[in-house]
Every structure is written in C-alpha cells, then in structure tokens.
C-alpha cells in the first residue's frame, strides 16, 4: 500500500469534509511540531488568508509540491519562490464572494448608523437613563466608490446600487458595467462619499490608499476595507481619523494581523472585525471542499480546479 500524501494545516480551523481529508491524506494539524521526519512527509500545505509562506518555510519541506490556499487572496505566498521550486498554488475564488460583499455592506451600514456604539449604550443603561444619543448619518443616497471591481467588488456594487446616488469604481482595466470609471484611486476618492476597497494586496496596491487619498475623500468621507490591510497606509489612516481628514473607517483587515494599532482600537470613529469576511459556516465549508478538490485533482495528476500557478 502506498503512503497517503502528507498535508499540513497552517490554519487552526478547517470546515468541510474533514473526514474526506483524513481519508485521502495524512493530516498534520496546525501547530504540529515539525520534526525532520514529518517535514519529509509533507507534500501539501493548506494556508489561510493570513498564512505567510515564504522561501524559508517552503525549504522546511523538501518534498512540498502544492500550497492549497483556504482563501482567495494569496498575498502571503511568495509566488516567485514557489515557481522556482516547481510548487503549485491553488486558491478558493468565487465561493466566498457573497459573504465578503455582505460583510462590506454590514460594516458600511454599521459605521454610518452607529450600530455598535448604540448597542453598547443600550446594554449599559444609557437609554433608560435618558442619555443623549447622537444622530447618525444616512447610508442611503451616497456616492459610492469601489477600488477593485472583480467578483467581490461587483457583488458589493450590486448590493449598493439600488440604495446609492451613484456607483464609481477604479481598476487597471475599464469594465463593461454601467458605473463610472476612474483610472486612479485618488480621483475616485475625490468623487465619492464612501471608498470601499475590494482589490488584491499586491506590490502595486501596497500603501496605495495614503494621505492624498484620505484628503481627496474628505471630512465627510468613510473608508471600508474588506480586501487586504497592506493596501492602506495605516499610520496615514490613523492620522486622517485623528485630524478629521475623514469621518470614519470600517475595517475587516489590517496591515499586520492579528496586531491592530492601539490608536484604531481606541478610536470611536471605527468599526473593527478580526478578518471575518468569509467566516460563515456555509462559505468556509465550500472553501474547504474546494481545497480538498484541488488537492485531489493535483495528486490524481489532473488539472487544478482553481489554479493560481
Ligand atoms: P478578483 O475577482 O480577482 O478581483 C480583483 C479586482 O481588483 C479586479 O477588478 C481587478 O481589476 C482589480 N485590481 C487588481 N489590481 C489592481 C490595481 N493595481 N489597481 C486597481 N484595481 C486592481 O478578486 P476577488 O475575488 O473579488 O477578491 C478581491 C480581494 O478580496 C482578494 O484578493 C482578497 O485579498 C480579498 N478578500 C478578503 C476577504 C476577507 O475575509 N476580508 C475574503 C476574500 C477575499 P483589474 O485586473 O482590471 O485591475
């Protein structure tokens, strides 16, 4: 009998057909102590949106053949290093689109309508004590700008179009959509009240949402980020909030997860989530099953279902 391929989980949680994973592969759990014997048996890594897989980690596993991302984003993987070593990479596009778009909408409405501070006020007795409850701001009839109009950006636009004054977007290539195109994020920010980030974290997008973008967005403007923390110049965001250059931000992702700057944690102008865009039972199950399908295809020498490289 041939040995089952070894698969190491770089993520603590893996939903889906776990039994199937265990039947097909020898699974090493998250935080397994990697002995040289185990390292030699690992042929596949399963990483999540926060996993960092660099050349040094790849070299820990001399027989590594594939990294199957349990995420659509693959900014944590050194693709050049993987290519050089002939290691394949797959991801889980599509199955998480609707939930991540819902998270953007939820963050946006929660920020504009003060849902979280007002929930806290009620629980702490502020309503009973007739505390003054400041008015919030409308989430409807605004000019919405979306940076990145792929699967998730488009799903966000579909949700917001019926309730907004206008939808604009910025991508590298103009899309065949009824919305207004901008070829740079600063001009997009200038035109809108709400800037929503839905582009990948890449060398090109790194730090792109900076001081100039916040100044263009303006003092009534808000930022929503469900994409990647590295797209935002985080110190510039903190300064923009502090100096009322923008009105607020709602963030699911951060530059150095799971570390979130104290200034953001203490700010009353932000809504924060610990990177949960795709974290529903339904979506995480579908993502896990797609990971298994990619691994099955790979070890059966068939084409990957959703290849990155
Ligand atoms: P996608 O379908 O590949 O869409 C990406 C979009 O970004 C495309 O419209 C692309 O258009 C645009 N884009 C790429 N580079 C750009 C640049 N330099 N400037 C402007 N636009 C650029 O990806 P998706 O499935 O929508 O996912 C988008 C991102 O969301 C992922 O990469 C991931 O990082 C993030 N995400 C976050 C969570 C979460 O839990 N918060 C969950 C899933 C995904 P052009 O090619 O024309 O530029």
Short mmCIF file of C-alpha atoms and ligand atoms in Angstrom, two decimals:
data_model
loop_
_atom_site.label_atom_id
_atom_site.label_comp_id
_atom_site.label_asym_id
_atom_site.label_seq_id
_atom_site.Cartn_x
_atom_site.Cartn_y
_atom_site.Cartn_z
CA UNK A 1 0.00 0.00 0.00
CA UNK A 2 1.38 3.43 -0.91
CA UNK A 3 1.61 6.13 1.77
CA UNK A 4 -1.07 8.81 1.72
CA UNK A 5 0.39 12.26 0.89
CA UNK A 6 1.10 14.36 3.96
CA UNK A 7 -0.88 17.60 4.28
CA UNK A 8 -0.02 20.26 6.88
CA UNK A 9 -2.72 22.69 8.03
CA UNK A 10 -1.36 26.23 8.50
CA UNK A 11 -4.77 27.29 9.77
CA UNK A 12 -6.42 26.28 13.05
CA UNK A 13 -9.89 25.88 11.54
CA UNK A 14 -10.88 23.75 8.63
CA UNK A 15 -14.55 23.05 7.97
CA UNK A 16 -15.92 20.94 5.15
CA UNK A 17 -15.50 17.29 4.62
CA UNK A 18 -12.85 16.77 7.28
CA UNK A 19 -13.40 13.01 7.17
CA UNK A 20 -12.68 13.06 3.45
CA UNK A 21 -9.47 15.00 4.06
CA UNK A 22 -8.43 12.42 6.68
CA UNK A 23 -9.32 9.53 4.38
CA UNK A 24 -7.33 10.88 1.44
CA UNK A 25 -4.34 12.35 3.24
CA UNK A 26 -2.20 12.08 6.37
CA UNK A 27 -3.19 15.35 8.02
CA UNK A 28 -0.83 17.22 10.31
CA UNK A 29 -2.72 19.69 12.48
CA UNK A 30 -1.97 23.39 12.89
CA UNK A 31 0.92 23.80 15.35
CA UNK A 32 2.21 20.23 14.84
CA UNK A 33 5.84 20.12 16.00
CA UNK A 34 7.67 19.70 12.70
CA UNK A 35 10.33 17.01 13.08
CA UNK A 36 12.58 16.24 10.09
CA UNK A 37 10.55 13.03 9.58
CA UNK A 38 7.24 14.91 9.37
CA UNK A 39 8.81 17.66 7.22
CA UNK A 40 9.84 14.98 4.71
CA UNK A 41 6.30 13.61 4.54
CA UNK A 42 4.54 16.95 3.93
CA UNK A 43 3.66 17.27 0.24
CA UNK A 44 0.92 19.92 0.62
CA UNK A 45 0.32 22.97 2.78
CA UNK A 46 -3.15 24.39 3.43
CA UNK A 47 -2.79 28.10 4.18
CA UNK A 48 -5.42 30.72 5.04
CA UNK A 49 -5.68 34.45 4.25
CA UNK A 50 -3.18 35.26 6.98
CA UNK A 51 -0.64 32.48 6.38
CA UNK A 52 2.85 33.61 5.41
CA UNK A 53 4.55 31.07 3.16
CA UNK A 54 7.99 32.35 2.23
CA UNK A 55 11.01 30.64 0.67
CA UNK A 56 12.38 29.61 4.08
CA UNK A 57 9.12 27.87 5.04
CA UNK A 58 8.99 26.14 1.64
CA UNK A 59 12.54 24.88 2.21
CA UNK A 60 11.47 23.34 5.53
CA UNK A 61 9.53 20.76 3.49
CA UNK A 62 11.87 19.13 0.93
CA UNK A 63 9.02 17.23 -0.77
CA UNK A 64 6.49 20.07 -0.88
CA UNK A 65 4.52 20.00 -4.16
CA UNK A 66 1.46 22.20 -3.65
CA UNK A 67 0.14 25.04 -1.49
CA UNK A 68 -3.66 24.92 -1.46
CA UNK A 69 -4.89 28.27 -0.16
CA UNK A 70 -8.01 28.19 2.02
CA UNK A 71 -8.66 31.77 0.80
CA UNK A 72 -8.94 33.71 -2.46
CA UNK A 73 -6.06 36.06 -1.54
CA UNK A 74 -2.55 34.68 -1.94
CA UNK A 75 -0.52 37.76 -0.99
CA UNK A 76 1.06 35.80 1.90
CA UNK A 77 2.68 33.33 -0.52
CA UNK A 78 5.99 34.09 -2.21
CA UNK A 79 4.87 33.06 -5.71
CA UNK A 80 8.33 33.59 -7.22
CA UNK A 81 9.86 31.23 -4.65
CA UNK A 82 7.08 28.68 -5.28
CA UNK A 83 7.58 28.88 -9.07
CA UNK A 84 11.34 28.46 -8.67
CA UNK A 85 10.78 25.26 -6.68
CA UNK A 86 8.09 23.94 -9.04
CA UNK A 87 5.46 24.18 -6.29
CA UNK A 88 1.87 24.65 -7.49
CA UNK A 89 -0.57 27.05 -5.78
CA UNK A 90 -4.39 26.97 -5.77
CA UNK A 91 -6.97 29.24 -4.07
CA UNK A 92 -10.74 29.37 -3.44
CA UNK A 93 -12.24 32.11 -5.65
CA UNK A 94 -15.96 32.58 -6.16
CA UNK A 95 -17.40 30.54 -3.29
CA UNK A 96 -16.80 33.35 -0.77
CA UNK A 97 -17.87 36.32 -2.89
CA UNK A 98 -21.38 36.88 -1.49
CA UNK A 99 -20.39 36.64 2.18
CA UNK A 100 -17.48 39.06 1.78
CA UNK A 101 -19.76 41.50 -0.06
CA UNK A 102 -22.30 41.17 2.77
CA UNK A 103 -19.54 41.95 5.27
CA UNK A 104 -18.72 45.15 3.35
CA UNK A 105 -22.38 46.17 3.41
CA UNK A 106 -22.71 45.30 7.11
CA UNK A 107 -19.59 47.26 8.04
CA UNK A 108 -20.75 50.23 5.96
CA UNK A 109 -24.25 50.42 7.49
CA UNK A 110 -22.92 49.72 10.97
CA UNK A 111 -20.42 52.59 10.65
CA UNK A 112 -22.85 55.12 9.18
CA UNK A 113 -25.70 54.29 11.60
CA UNK A 114 -23.59 53.93 14.79
CA UNK A 115 -24.98 50.43 15.40
CA UNK A 116 -22.15 49.24 17.64
CA UNK A 117 -21.85 52.27 19.99
CA UNK A 118 -25.65 52.40 20.29
CA UNK A 119 -25.89 48.67 21.08
CA UNK A 120 -23.35 49.29 23.85
CA UNK A 121 -25.25 52.37 25.10
CA UNK A 122 -28.49 50.37 25.41
CA UNK A 123 -26.82 47.46 27.22
CA UNK A 124 -25.12 49.86 29.64
CA UNK A 125 -28.43 51.51 30.57
CA UNK A 126 -27.91 54.72 28.61
CA UNK A 127 -31.40 54.57 27.06
CA UNK A 128 -33.10 54.04 30.46
CA UNK A 129 -31.01 56.89 31.90
CA UNK A 130 -32.16 59.17 29.06
CA UNK A 131 -28.59 59.73 27.89
CA UNK A 132 -28.29 61.87 24.80
CA UNK A 133 -27.93 59.63 21.74
CA UNK A 134 -26.19 61.47 18.89
CA UNK A 135 -27.84 61.21 15.48
CA UNK A 136 -26.12 59.02 12.95
CA UNK A 137 -25.74 59.56 9.19
CA UNK A 138 -27.68 58.09 6.27
CA UNK A 139 -26.20 55.11 4.49
CA UNK A 140 -28.53 55.69 1.53
CA UNK A 141 -28.26 58.20 -1.33
CA UNK A 142 -24.49 58.42 -1.21
CA UNK A 143 -21.83 58.35 -3.90
CA UNK A 144 -20.07 55.04 -3.55
CA UNK A 145 -16.59 54.27 -4.89
CA UNK A 146 -15.21 50.75 -5.18
CA UNK A 147 -11.49 50.11 -5.63
CA UNK A 148 -11.27 46.73 -7.39
CA UNK A 149 -14.32 45.57 -9.32
CA UNK A 150 -13.78 41.83 -9.57
CA UNK A 151 -16.04 39.16 -8.12
CA UNK A 152 -16.35 40.79 -4.67
CA UNK A 153 -16.30 44.44 -5.83
CA UNK A 154 -19.03 43.71 -8.35
CA UNK A 155 -21.16 41.93 -5.72
CA UNK A 156 -20.75 44.99 -3.44
CA UNK A 157 -21.81 47.29 -6.29
CA UNK A 158 -24.88 45.11 -6.97
CA UNK A 159 -25.90 45.42 -3.33
CA UNK A 160 -25.30 49.18 -3.05
CA UNK A 161 -26.53 50.36 -6.47
CA UNK A 162 -30.26 50.30 -5.53
CA UNK A 163 -29.70 52.44 -2.41
CA UNK A 164 -26.99 54.83 -3.62
CA UNK A 165 -26.84 58.04 -5.63
CA UNK A 166 -24.02 56.73 -7.80
CA UNK A 167 -21.54 53.91 -8.11
CA UNK A 168 -17.99 54.55 -9.34
CA UNK A 169 -15.02 52.23 -9.47
CA UNK A 170 -11.31 52.05 -10.14
CA UNK A 171 -9.46 49.10 -11.69
CA UNK A 172 -6.49 48.80 -14.04
CA UNK A 173 -8.80 47.85 -16.91
CA UNK A 174 -12.17 49.53 -17.58
CA UNK A 175 -15.04 47.07 -17.18
CA UNK A 176 -18.21 46.66 -19.23
CA UNK A 177 -20.52 47.92 -16.45
CA UNK A 178 -22.95 50.84 -16.14
CA UNK A 179 -20.84 52.56 -13.47
CA UNK A 180 -18.38 55.47 -13.67
CA UNK A 181 -14.74 54.54 -14.23
CA UNK A 182 -11.70 56.21 -12.69
CA UNK A 183 -8.18 55.15 -13.57
CA UNK A 184 -6.71 56.11 -10.19
CA UNK A 185 -7.86 55.78 -6.60
CA UNK A 186 -7.26 59.46 -5.67
CA UNK A 187 -9.67 60.72 -8.34
CA UNK A 188 -12.14 58.01 -7.31
CA UNK A 189 -11.88 59.11 -3.66
CA UNK A 190 -12.46 62.75 -4.67
CA UNK A 191 -15.72 61.80 -6.42
CA UNK A 192 -17.29 59.72 -3.63
CA UNK A 193 -18.57 59.72 -0.04
CA UNK A 194 -17.68 56.08 0.65
CA UNK A 195 -14.50 54.38 -0.55
CA UNK A 196 -14.68 50.58 -0.44
CA UNK A 197 -11.54 48.51 -1.02
CA UNK A 198 -12.01 45.20 -2.88
CA UNK A 199 -8.71 44.81 -4.78
CA UNK A 200 -6.00 42.25 -4.03
CA UNK A 201 -2.97 43.04 -1.88
CA UNK A 202 -0.07 43.19 -4.34
CA UNK A 203 3.16 45.14 -4.80
CA UNK A 204 1.12 47.51 -7.00
CA UNK A 205 -1.63 48.16 -4.43
CA UNK A 206 0.63 48.24 -1.35
CA UNK A 207 0.17 51.53 0.55
CA UNK A 208 -1.86 52.99 -2.32
CA UNK A 209 -4.59 54.32 -0.03
CA UNK A 210 -2.50 57.05 1.59
CA UNK A 211 -2.67 60.60 2.91
CA UNK A 212 -3.50 62.07 -0.52
CA UNK A 213 -6.40 59.61 -0.92
CA UNK A 214 -7.78 60.47 2.52
CA UNK A 215 -7.53 64.20 1.74
CA UNK A 216 -9.41 63.55 -1.51
CA UNK A 217 -12.11 61.52 0.31
CA UNK A 218 -12.69 64.46 2.65
CA UNK A 219 -14.06 65.12 6.11
CA UNK A 220 -17.47 63.52 5.49
CA UNK A 221 -15.97 60.52 3.71
CA UNK A 222 -15.58 56.99 5.07
CA UNK A 223 -13.30 54.09 4.19
CA UNK A 224 -14.43 50.45 4.18
CA UNK A 225 -11.72 47.78 3.78
CA UNK A 226 -12.61 44.13 3.30
CA UNK A 227 -9.69 43.49 0.93
CA UNK A 228 -6.20 43.49 2.43
CA UNK A 229 -4.66 45.66 5.15
CA UNK A 230 -1.50 46.27 3.17
CA UNK A 231 -3.42 48.40 0.62
CA UNK A 232 -3.86 51.08 3.30
CA UNK A 233 -1.08 53.23 4.72
CA UNK A 234 -2.20 52.51 8.30
CA UNK A 235 -0.31 55.39 10.05
CA UNK A 236 -1.81 57.78 7.45
CA UNK A 237 -5.29 56.36 8.19
CA UNK A 238 -4.81 56.89 11.94
CA UNK A 239 -3.72 60.48 11.30
CA UNK A 240 -6.65 61.07 8.93
CA UNK A 241 -9.11 59.87 11.60
CA UNK A 242 -7.37 61.83 14.32
CA UNK A 243 -7.31 65.10 12.37
CA UNK A 244 -10.87 64.70 10.97
CA UNK A 245 -9.49 64.45 7.45
CA UNK A 246 -12.03 61.61 7.00
CA UNK A 247 -15.10 60.84 9.12
CA UNK A 248 -14.57 57.16 9.86
CA UNK A 249 -13.45 53.71 8.76
CA UNK A 250 -14.76 50.16 8.95
CA UNK A 251 -12.04 47.54 8.68
CA UNK A 252 -12.03 43.74 8.41
CA UNK A 253 -8.35 43.58 7.52
CA UNK A 254 -5.16 45.15 8.85
CA UNK A 255 -1.55 45.68 7.83
CA UNK A 256 -0.02 43.37 10.49
CA UNK A 257 -2.72 40.89 11.51
CA UNK A 258 -3.59 39.94 14.18
CA UNK A 259 -1.96 43.11 15.56
CA UNK A 260 -4.24 46.11 15.32
CA UNK A 261 -2.79 49.53 16.25
CA UNK A 262 -3.90 50.80 19.66
CA UNK A 263 -4.98 54.08 18.05
CA UNK A 264 -7.58 52.17 15.99
CA UNK A 265 -8.73 50.06 18.93
CA UNK A 266 -9.27 53.22 20.99
CA UNK A 267 -10.92 55.23 18.21
CA UNK A 268 -14.66 55.85 18.36
CA UNK A 269 -14.67 56.52 14.61
CA UNK A 270 -14.03 52.95 13.51
CA UNK A 271 -15.78 49.60 13.32
CA UNK A 272 -13.37 46.67 13.53
CA UNK A 273 -13.65 42.98 12.65
CA UNK A 274 -10.94 40.30 13.03
CA UNK A 275 -10.74 39.35 9.32
CA UNK A 276 -14.06 37.52 9.14
CA UNK A 277 -15.25 38.41 5.62
CA UNK A 278 -15.67 34.80 4.54
CA UNK A 279 -16.18 33.34 8.02
CA UNK A 280 -19.62 31.74 7.77
CA UNK A 281 -20.28 28.03 8.19
CA UNK A 282 -21.65 27.86 4.64
CA UNK A 283 -18.75 29.64 2.93
CA UNK A 284 -15.93 28.13 4.98
CA UNK A 285 -17.38 24.68 4.23
CA UNK A 286 -17.49 25.42 0.50
CA UNK A 287 -13.94 26.82 0.64
CA UNK A 288 -12.66 23.74 2.50
CA UNK A 289 -14.30 21.42 0.00
CA UNK A 290 -12.70 23.35 -2.88
CA UNK A 291 -9.31 22.97 -1.16
CA UNK A 292 -9.88 19.20 -0.98
CA UNK A 293 -10.97 19.07 -4.65
CA UNK A 294 -7.81 20.93 -5.68
CA UNK A 295 -5.62 18.54 -3.66
CA UNK A 296 -7.45 15.50 -5.04
CA UNK A 297 -7.05 16.76 -8.60
CA UNK A 298 -3.37 17.52 -8.04
CA UNK A 299 -2.47 14.12 -6.60
CA UNK A 300 -4.52 12.40 -9.35
CA UNK A 301 -2.34 14.34 -11.85
CA UNK A 302 -5.40 16.19 -13.17
CA UNK A 303 -5.63 19.98 -13.78
CA UNK A 304 -6.18 22.07 -10.65
CA UNK A 305 -9.79 23.29 -10.28
CA UNK A 306 -8.78 26.84 -9.32
CA UNK A 307 -5.07 27.29 -10.02
CA UNK A 308 -3.03 30.38 -9.12
CA UNK A 309 0.22 28.98 -10.62
P1 LIG B 1 -10.87 39.38 -8.26
O1 LIG B 1 -12.13 38.82 -8.82
O2 LIG B 1 -9.57 38.91 -8.80
O3 LIG B 1 -10.96 40.97 -8.37
C1 LIG B 1 -9.90 41.82 -8.15
C2 LIG B 1 -10.21 43.19 -8.73
O4 LIG B 1 -9.17 44.09 -8.37
C3 LIG B 1 -10.34 43.21 -10.25
O5 LIG B 1 -11.41 44.02 -10.62
C4 LIG B 1 -9.02 43.83 -10.71
O6 LIG B 1 -9.28 44.50 -11.94
C5 LIG B 1 -8.75 44.80 -9.54
N1 LIG B 1 -7.33 45.14 -9.38
C6 LIG B 1 -6.27 44.30 -9.33
N2 LIG B 1 -5.13 45.01 -9.19
C7 LIG B 1 -5.50 46.31 -9.19
C8 LIG B 1 -4.77 47.52 -9.10
N3 LIG B 1 -3.43 47.54 -9.02
N4 LIG B 1 -5.46 48.68 -9.13
C9 LIG B 1 -6.81 48.68 -9.23
N5 LIG B 1 -7.56 47.56 -9.31
C10 LIG B 1 -6.90 46.39 -9.30
O7 LIG B 1 -10.78 39.11 -6.70
P2 LIG B 1 -11.99 38.93 -5.66
O8 LIG B 1 -12.39 37.51 -5.59
O9 LIG B 1 -13.01 39.99 -5.93
O10 LIG B 1 -11.20 39.27 -4.29
C11 LIG B 1 -10.61 40.54 -4.11
C12 LIG B 1 -9.72 40.53 -2.85
O11 LIG B 1 -10.54 40.48 -1.69
C13 LIG B 1 -8.83 39.29 -2.72
O12 LIG B 1 -7.63 39.42 -3.45
C14 LIG B 1 -8.58 39.20 -1.23
O13 LIG B 1 -7.35 39.81 -0.87
C15 LIG B 1 -9.76 39.98 -0.62
N6 LIG B 1 -10.59 39.09 0.21
C16 LIG B 1 -10.80 39.38 1.53
C17 LIG B 1 -11.58 38.54 2.31
C18 LIG B 1 -11.85 38.82 3.76
O14 LIG B 1 -12.08 37.88 4.51
N7 LIG B 1 -11.89 40.07 4.18
C19 LIG B 1 -12.14 37.39 1.75
C20 LIG B 1 -11.93 37.13 0.41
C21 LIG B 1 -11.15 37.99 -0.37
P3 LIG B 1 -8.10 44.81 -12.99
O15 LIG B 1 -7.39 43.49 -13.21
O16 LIG B 1 -8.78 45.35 -14.20
O17 LIG B 1 -7.24 45.81 -12.31
#
